[in-house]
PDB file of C-alpha atoms in Angstrom:
ATOM      1  CA  MET A  16       2.894  -1.043   6.908  1.00 59.00           C
ATOM      2  CA  THR A  17       0.298   0.797   4.997  1.00 57.00           C
ATOM      3  CA  ALA A  18      -1.378  -0.817   2.055  1.00 63.00           C
ATOM      4  CA  GLN A  19       0.144  -0.159  -1.285  1.00 64.00           C
ATOM      5  CA  HIS A  20      -1.884   1.510  -3.981  1.00 63.00           C
ATOM      6  CA  ARG A  21      -1.112   1.886  -7.687  1.00 63.00           C
ATOM      7  CA  ASP A  22      -2.535   4.009 -10.480  1.00 61.00           C
ATOM      8  CA  ALA A  23      -3.827   1.643 -13.213  1.00 59.00           C
ATOM      9  CA  LEU A  24      -3.430   3.847 -16.251  1.00 55.00           C
ATOM     10  CA  GLY A  25      -4.436   1.002 -18.647  1.00 56.00           C
ATOM     11  CA  ARG A  26      -7.967   1.134 -17.142  1.00 55.00           C
ATOM     12  CA  LEU A  27      -8.224   4.852 -17.706  1.00 51.00           C
ATOM     13  CA  ILE A  28      -7.318   4.474 -21.336  1.00 53.00           C
ATOM     14  CA  GLN A  29     -10.328   2.160 -21.691  1.00 53.00           C
ATOM     15  CA  ALA A  30     -12.550   5.126 -20.858  1.00 49.00           C
ATOM     16  CA  GLY A  31     -12.308   6.217 -24.509  1.00 45.00           C
ATOM     17  CA  ASP A  32     -11.851   9.690 -25.920  1.00 44.00           C
ATOM     18  CA  ALA A  33     -12.201  11.878 -22.783  1.00 44.00           C
ATOM     19  CA  VAL A  34     -12.546  15.597 -22.969  1.00 52.00           C
ATOM     20  CA  GLY A  35      -9.565  16.079 -20.659  1.00 84.00           C
ATOM     21  CA  VAL A  36      -6.810  14.396 -18.665  1.00 88.00           C
ATOM     22  CA  GLY A  37      -5.351  15.725 -15.468  1.00 89.00           C
ATOM     23  CA  LEU A  38      -3.007  14.901 -12.627  1.00 92.00           C
ATOM     24  CA  PHE A  39      -4.430  15.033  -9.112  1.00 95.00           C
ATOM     25  CA  ARG A  40      -3.311  14.615  -5.563  1.00 95.00           C
ATOM     26  CA  VAL A  41      -5.851  13.072  -3.171  1.00 95.00           C
ATOM     27  CA  GLN A  42      -6.314  15.276  -0.073  1.00 96.00           C
ATOM     28  CA  GLN A  43      -9.081  13.506   1.867  1.00 95.00           C
ATOM     29  CA  LEU A  44     -12.123  11.250   1.610  1.00 94.00           C
ATOM     30  CA  ASP A  45     -15.332  13.090   0.554  1.00 94.00           C
ATOM     31  CA  GLN A  46     -17.676  10.021   0.847  1.00 94.00           C
ATOM     32  CA  ASN A  47     -17.736   6.480  -0.406  1.00 93.00           C
ATOM     33  CA  ASN A  48     -15.436   6.331  -3.444  1.00 94.00           C
ATOM     34  CA  ARG A  49     -15.148  10.172  -3.883  1.00 96.00           C
ATOM     35  CA  TYR A  50     -12.242  12.189  -2.755  1.00 96.00           C
ATOM     36  CA  GLU A  51     -11.310  15.824  -2.439  1.00 97.00           C
ATOM     37  CA  ALA A  52      -8.133  16.384  -4.673  1.00 97.00           C
ATOM     38  CA  VAL A  53      -5.974  19.209  -5.868  1.00 96.00           C
ATOM     39  CA  PRO A  54      -4.880  19.492  -9.608  1.00 94.00           C
ATOM     40  CA  LEU A  55      -1.144  19.167 -10.062  1.00 93.00           C
ATOM     41  CA  GLU A  56       1.282  20.574 -12.585  1.00 89.00           C
ATOM     42  CA  PHE A  57       4.933  19.908 -13.196  1.00 88.00           C
ATOM     43  CA  ASP A  58       7.535  22.642 -12.256  1.00 88.00           C
ATOM     44  CA  GLU A  59      10.650  23.196 -14.466  1.00 89.00           C
ATOM     45  CA  ASP A  60      12.523  20.440 -12.485  1.00 89.00           C
ATOM     46  CA  GLY A  61       9.677  17.875 -13.285  1.00 86.00           C
ATOM     47  CA  ILE A  62       8.351  17.845  -9.725  1.00 88.00           C
ATOM     48  CA  ALA A  63       4.619  17.595  -9.291  1.00 88.00           C
ATOM     49  CA  GLN A  64       3.137  20.569  -7.437  1.00 90.00           C
ATOM     50  CA  PRO A  65      -0.340  21.972  -6.726  1.00 92.00           C
ATOM     51  CA  ALA A  66      -1.551  23.916  -9.789  1.00 91.00           C
ATOM     52  CA  SER A  67      -3.954  26.056  -7.661  1.00 90.00           C
ATOM     53  CA  ASP A  68      -5.712  26.241  -4.362  1.00 90.00           C
ATOM     54  CA  GLU A  69      -8.877  24.859  -6.077  1.00 92.00           C
ATOM     55  CA  THR A  70     -10.056  21.368  -4.860  1.00 95.00           C
ATOM     56  CA  VAL A  71     -12.132  19.131  -7.063  1.00 95.00           C
ATOM     57  CA  VAL A  72     -13.944  15.939  -6.272  1.00 96.00           C
ATOM     58  CA  VAL A  73     -12.607  12.872  -8.063  1.00 96.00           C
ATOM     59  CA  THR A  74     -14.360   9.503  -8.147  1.00 96.00           C
ATOM     60  CA  ASN A  75     -12.197   6.320  -7.782  1.00 95.00           C
ATOM     61  CA  LEU A  76     -13.775   3.750 -10.030  1.00 92.00           C
ATOM     62  CA  ALA A  77     -11.502   1.038  -8.502  1.00 89.00           C
ATOM     63  CA  GLU A  78     -13.525   1.205  -5.249  1.00 88.00           C
ATOM     64  CA  PRO A  79     -17.152   0.358  -4.688  1.00 88.00           C
ATOM     65  CA  ALA A  80     -19.511   3.235  -4.728  1.00 90.00           C
ATOM     66  CA  ASP A  81     -21.293   2.025  -1.541  1.00 89.00           C
ATOM     67  CA  THR A  82     -18.455   1.644   0.858  1.00 84.00           C
ATOM     68  CA  PRO A  83     -15.928   4.143   2.433  1.00 85.00           C
ATOM     69  CA  GLY A  84     -12.892   4.611   0.275  1.00 86.00           C
ATOM     70  CA  THR A  85      -9.395   3.691   1.556  1.00 85.00           C
ATOM     71  CA  LEU A  86      -7.011   5.787  -0.578  1.00 89.00           C
ATOM     72  CA  PRO A  87      -4.446   7.553   1.654  1.00 88.00           C
ATOM     73  CA  ALA A  88      -3.889  11.271   1.518  1.00 90.00           C
ATOM     74  CA  ASP A  89      -1.135  12.380  -0.931  1.00 91.00           C
ATOM     75  CA  THR A  90      -1.857   9.618  -3.444  1.00 92.00           C
ATOM     76  CA  ASP A  91      -1.194  10.960  -6.952  1.00 93.00           C
ATOM     77  CA  ALA A  92      -3.335   9.791  -9.798  1.00 94.00           C
ATOM     78  CA  VAL A  93      -4.256  10.581 -13.433  1.00 93.00           C
ATOM     79  CA  GLY A  94      -7.777  11.674 -13.852  1.00 93.00           C
ATOM     80  CA  VAL A  95     -10.010  11.586 -16.900  1.00 91.00           C
ATOM     81  CA  ASP A  96     -12.905  14.074 -17.377  1.00 90.00           C
ATOM     82  CA  VAL A  97     -15.921  11.881 -18.185  1.00 88.00           C
ATOM     83  CA  GLU A  98     -19.074  13.871 -18.908  1.00 87.00           C
ATOM     84  CA  GLY A  99     -17.881  16.681 -16.624  1.00 88.00           C
ATOM     85  CA  ARG A 100     -16.849  14.392 -13.782  1.00 92.00           C
ATOM     86  CA  TRP A 101     -13.231  13.522 -12.941  1.00 94.00           C
ATOM     87  CA  VAL A 102     -12.629   9.862 -12.510  1.00 95.00           C
ATOM     88  CA  ILE A 103      -9.423   8.003 -11.366  1.00 95.00           C
ATOM     89  CA  PHE A 104      -8.683   4.313 -11.137  1.00 93.00           C
ATOM     90  CA  VAL A 105      -6.342   3.715  -8.288  1.00 91.00           C
ATOM     91  CA  ARG A 106      -6.559   0.223  -6.677  1.00 83.00           C
ATOM     92  CA  GLN A 107      -4.877  -1.400  -3.786  1.00 73.00           C
ATOM     93  CA  ALA A 108      -2.057  -3.612  -4.849  1.00 68.00           C
ATOM     94  CA  ALA A 109      -2.683  -7.287  -4.473  1.00 61.00           C
ATOM     95  CA  SER A 110       0.661  -7.586  -2.711  1.00 64.00           C
ATOM     96  CA  GLY A 111       3.615  -5.543  -1.565  1.00 82.00           C
ATOM     97  CA  VAL A 112       6.937  -6.402   0.077  1.00 90.00           C
ATOM     98  CA  PHE A 113       8.913  -4.728   2.791  1.00 92.00           C
ATOM     99  CA  PRO A 114      11.922  -5.555   4.970  1.00 95.00           C
ATOM    100  CA  ALA A 115      11.041  -6.242   8.626  1.00 96.00           C
ATOM    101  CA  ARG A 116      12.876  -7.100  11.924  1.00 97.00           C
ATOM    102  CA  VAL A 117      11.511  -9.882  14.000  1.00 97.00           C
ATOM    103  CA  ILE A 118      10.653  -8.392  17.327  1.00 97.00           C
ATOM    104  CA  ALA A 119       9.349 -11.607  19.120  1.00 95.00           C
ATOM    105  CA  SER A 120       7.612 -14.880  18.555  1.00 92.00           C
ATOM    106  CA  SER A 121       3.904 -14.929  19.153  1.00 90.00           C
ATOM    107  CA  GLY A 122       3.849 -18.733  19.173  1.00 86.00           C
ATOM    108  CA  GLY A 123       3.615 -21.247  16.425  1.00 84.00           C
ATOM    109  CA  ALA A 124       4.489 -19.778  13.066  1.00 90.00           C
ATOM    110  CA  SER A 125       3.374 -16.361  14.174  1.00 93.00           C
ATOM    111  CA  TYR A 126       5.801 -13.401  14.837  1.00 95.00           C
ATOM    112  CA  THR A 127       5.631  -9.727  15.681  1.00 97.00           C
ATOM    113  CA  VAL A 128       7.638  -7.832  13.130  1.00 97.00           C
ATOM    114  CA  ARG A 129       8.446  -4.125  12.507  1.00 97.00           C
ATOM    115  CA  GLU A 130       9.118  -2.500   9.120  1.00 95.00           C
ATOM    116  CA  GLN A 131      12.718  -1.432   8.368  1.00 95.00           C
ATOM    117  CA  VAL A 132      14.466   1.041   6.137  1.00 94.00           C
ATOM    118  CA  ALA A 133      17.865   0.459   4.575  1.00 93.00           C
ATOM    119  CA  THR A 134      20.490   2.712   6.116  1.00 94.00           C
ATOM    120  CA  GLY A 135      23.513   1.437   4.176  1.00 91.00           C
ATOM    121  CA  PRO A 136      24.884  -1.680   2.604  1.00 92.00           C
ATOM    122  CA  GLY A 137      23.449  -4.550   4.658  1.00 88.00           C
ATOM    123  CA  THR A 138      22.254  -2.377   7.464  1.00 94.00           C
ATOM    124  CA  PHE A 139      18.675  -1.523   8.519  1.00 96.00           C
ATOM    125  CA  ALA A 140      16.850   0.610  11.136  1.00 96.00           C
ATOM    126  CA  ASP A 141      13.298   0.759  12.343  1.00 95.00           C
ATOM    127  CA  LYS A 142      11.147   2.829   9.970  1.00 93.00           C
ATOM    128  CA  ALA A 143       9.887   6.032  11.676  1.00 90.00           C
ATOM    129  CA  ASP A 144       6.324   5.563  12.952  1.00 85.00           C
ATOM    130  CA  ALA A 145       6.303   1.938  11.862  1.00 89.00           C
ATOM    131  CA  ALA A 146       3.675  -0.134  13.688  1.00 90.00           C
ATOM    132  CA  ASP A 147       4.327  -3.668  14.821  1.00 95.00           C
ATOM    133  CA  VAL A 148       2.380  -6.183  12.853  1.00 95.00           C
ATOM    134  CA  THR A 149       1.821  -9.920  13.149  1.00 96.00           C
ATOM    135  CA  ALA A 150       3.293 -12.001  10.302  1.00 96.00           C
ATOM    136  CA  CYS A 151       3.182 -15.735   9.648  1.00 94.00           C
ATOM    137  CA  ASN A 152       6.400 -17.693   8.688  1.00 93.00           C
ATOM    138  CA  LEU A 153       5.232 -19.915   5.854  1.00 90.00           C
ATOM    139  CA  ALA A 154       8.216 -22.238   6.327  1.00 87.00           C
ATOM    140  CA  GLU A 155       6.957 -23.147   9.839  1.00 86.00           C
ATOM    141  CA  LEU A 156       3.363 -23.890   8.969  1.00 83.00           C
ATOM    142  CA  SER A 157       3.910 -27.608   8.610  1.00 73.00           C
ATOM    143  CA  LEU A 158       7.348 -28.123  10.217  1.00 68.00           C
ATOM    144  CA  GLY A 159       6.740 -28.516  13.976  1.00 61.00           C
ATOM    145  CA  PRO A 160       6.380 -26.317  17.041  1.00 62.00           C
ATOM    146  CA  GLY A 161       7.605 -23.139  15.457  1.00 64.00           C
ATOM    147  CA  ALA A 162       9.118 -20.125  17.243  1.00 65.00           C
ATOM    148  CA  ALA A 163      12.436 -20.883  15.612  1.00 82.00           C
ATOM    149  CA  VAL A 164      13.234 -17.457  14.006  1.00 89.00           C
ATOM    150  CA  ASP A 165      15.534 -15.530  16.282  1.00 91.00           C
ATOM    151  CA  ASP A 166      14.599 -12.034  17.436  1.00 94.00           C
ATOM    152  CA  ASP A 167      16.346  -9.248  15.394  1.00 95.00           C
ATOM    153  CA  THR A 168      16.365 -11.388  12.206  1.00 94.00           C
ATOM    154  CA  VAL A 169      15.587  -9.251   9.167  1.00 95.00           C
ATOM    155  CA  VAL A 170      13.086 -10.923   6.893  1.00 95.00           C
ATOM    156  CA  LEU A 171      11.281  -9.873   3.724  1.00 95.00           C
ATOM    157  CA  VAL A 172       7.553  -9.661   4.459  1.00 95.00           C
ATOM    158  CA  THR A 173       4.915  -9.891   1.754  1.00 93.00           C
ATOM    159  CA  VAL A 174       1.628  -8.084   2.148  1.00 89.00           C
ATOM    160  CA  LEU A 175      -1.417  -9.967   0.928  1.00 87.00           C
ATOM    161  CA  THR A 176      -5.173  -9.437   1.019  1.00 82.00           C
ATOM    162  CA  ASP A 177      -7.389 -12.391   1.826  1.00 83.00           C
ATOM    163  CA  THR A 178     -10.751 -13.183   0.183  1.00 84.00           C
ATOM    164  CA  GLY A 179     -12.924 -11.807   2.938  1.00 81.00           C
ATOM    165  CA  THR A 180     -15.548  -9.062   2.485  1.00 77.00           C
ATOM    166  CA  PRO A 181     -14.040  -6.615   2.994  1.00 74.00           C
ATOM    167  CA  PRO A 182     -10.492  -8.125   2.412  1.00 76.00           C
ATOM    168  CA  THR A 183      -8.241  -8.254   5.376  1.00 83.00           C
ATOM    169  CA  ILE A 184      -4.496  -7.564   5.007  1.00 85.00           C
ATOM    170  CA  ARG A 185      -2.277 -10.426   5.932  1.00 91.00           C
ATOM    171  CA  TYR A 186       1.544 -10.420   6.409  1.00 94.00           C
ATOM    172  CA  VAL A 187       3.681 -13.525   5.561  1.00 95.00           C
ATOM    173  CA  PHE A 188       7.370 -14.249   5.146  1.00 93.00           C
ATOM    174  CA  ASP A 189       9.233 -17.438   4.201  1.00 91.00           C
ATOM    175  CA  HIS A 190      12.289 -18.010   6.425  1.00 87.00           C
ATOM    176  CA  PRO A 191      13.827 -21.487   6.569  1.00 81.00           C
ATOM    177  CA  ALA A 192      13.927 -21.474  10.373  1.00 66.00           C
ATOM    178  CA  TYR A 193      15.004 -25.025  10.878  1.00 60.00           C
ATOM    179  CA  ALA A 194      17.979 -24.852   8.363  1.00 54.00           C
ATOM    180  CA  LYS A 195      20.265 -23.546  11.227  1.00 51.00           C
ATOM    181  CA  TYR A 196      19.842 -26.918  13.051  1.00 51.00           C
ATOM    182  CA  LEU A 197      20.696 -29.072  10.063  1.00 47.00           C
ATOM    183  CA  SER A 198      24.475 -28.382   9.924  1.00 45.00           C
TER     184      SER A 198
END
């Protein structure tokens, strides 16, 4: 699961009366919090497409200027021209959620899970190119020996960042593992 990013338009509005506003698609990291991007325009169907072959450098004010940026390629963002420099404000979401299939218990409350895609009503399949990640079952943290969630169980995994520097992505889910033994 890749980290989720969102364009915080409200922060851009705070920049004041800018000379111009444009839509951009990030292509690749230039350096630190600067990215090479292409300007976009909407076609007659309302689909964003490159306006030209020109690339511009945009600065992501949501990231520190002294560390490598983490925006993935193909991220779209609204840019504001501030004193001749294009700036965007795209930050990593504090959390995200995705369905995942339990692959195996890693012991205790820890499980290996794989992201899923919905294929129909109540049916799921492994997401193409999905990596296995380790997720913690919050329901098991204080309830005993753990390893009670069966393999192939589909759970809803929440993506969180911890308070480390830099922050580390953590995966958690809350499955009442011991409820199956209460009946």
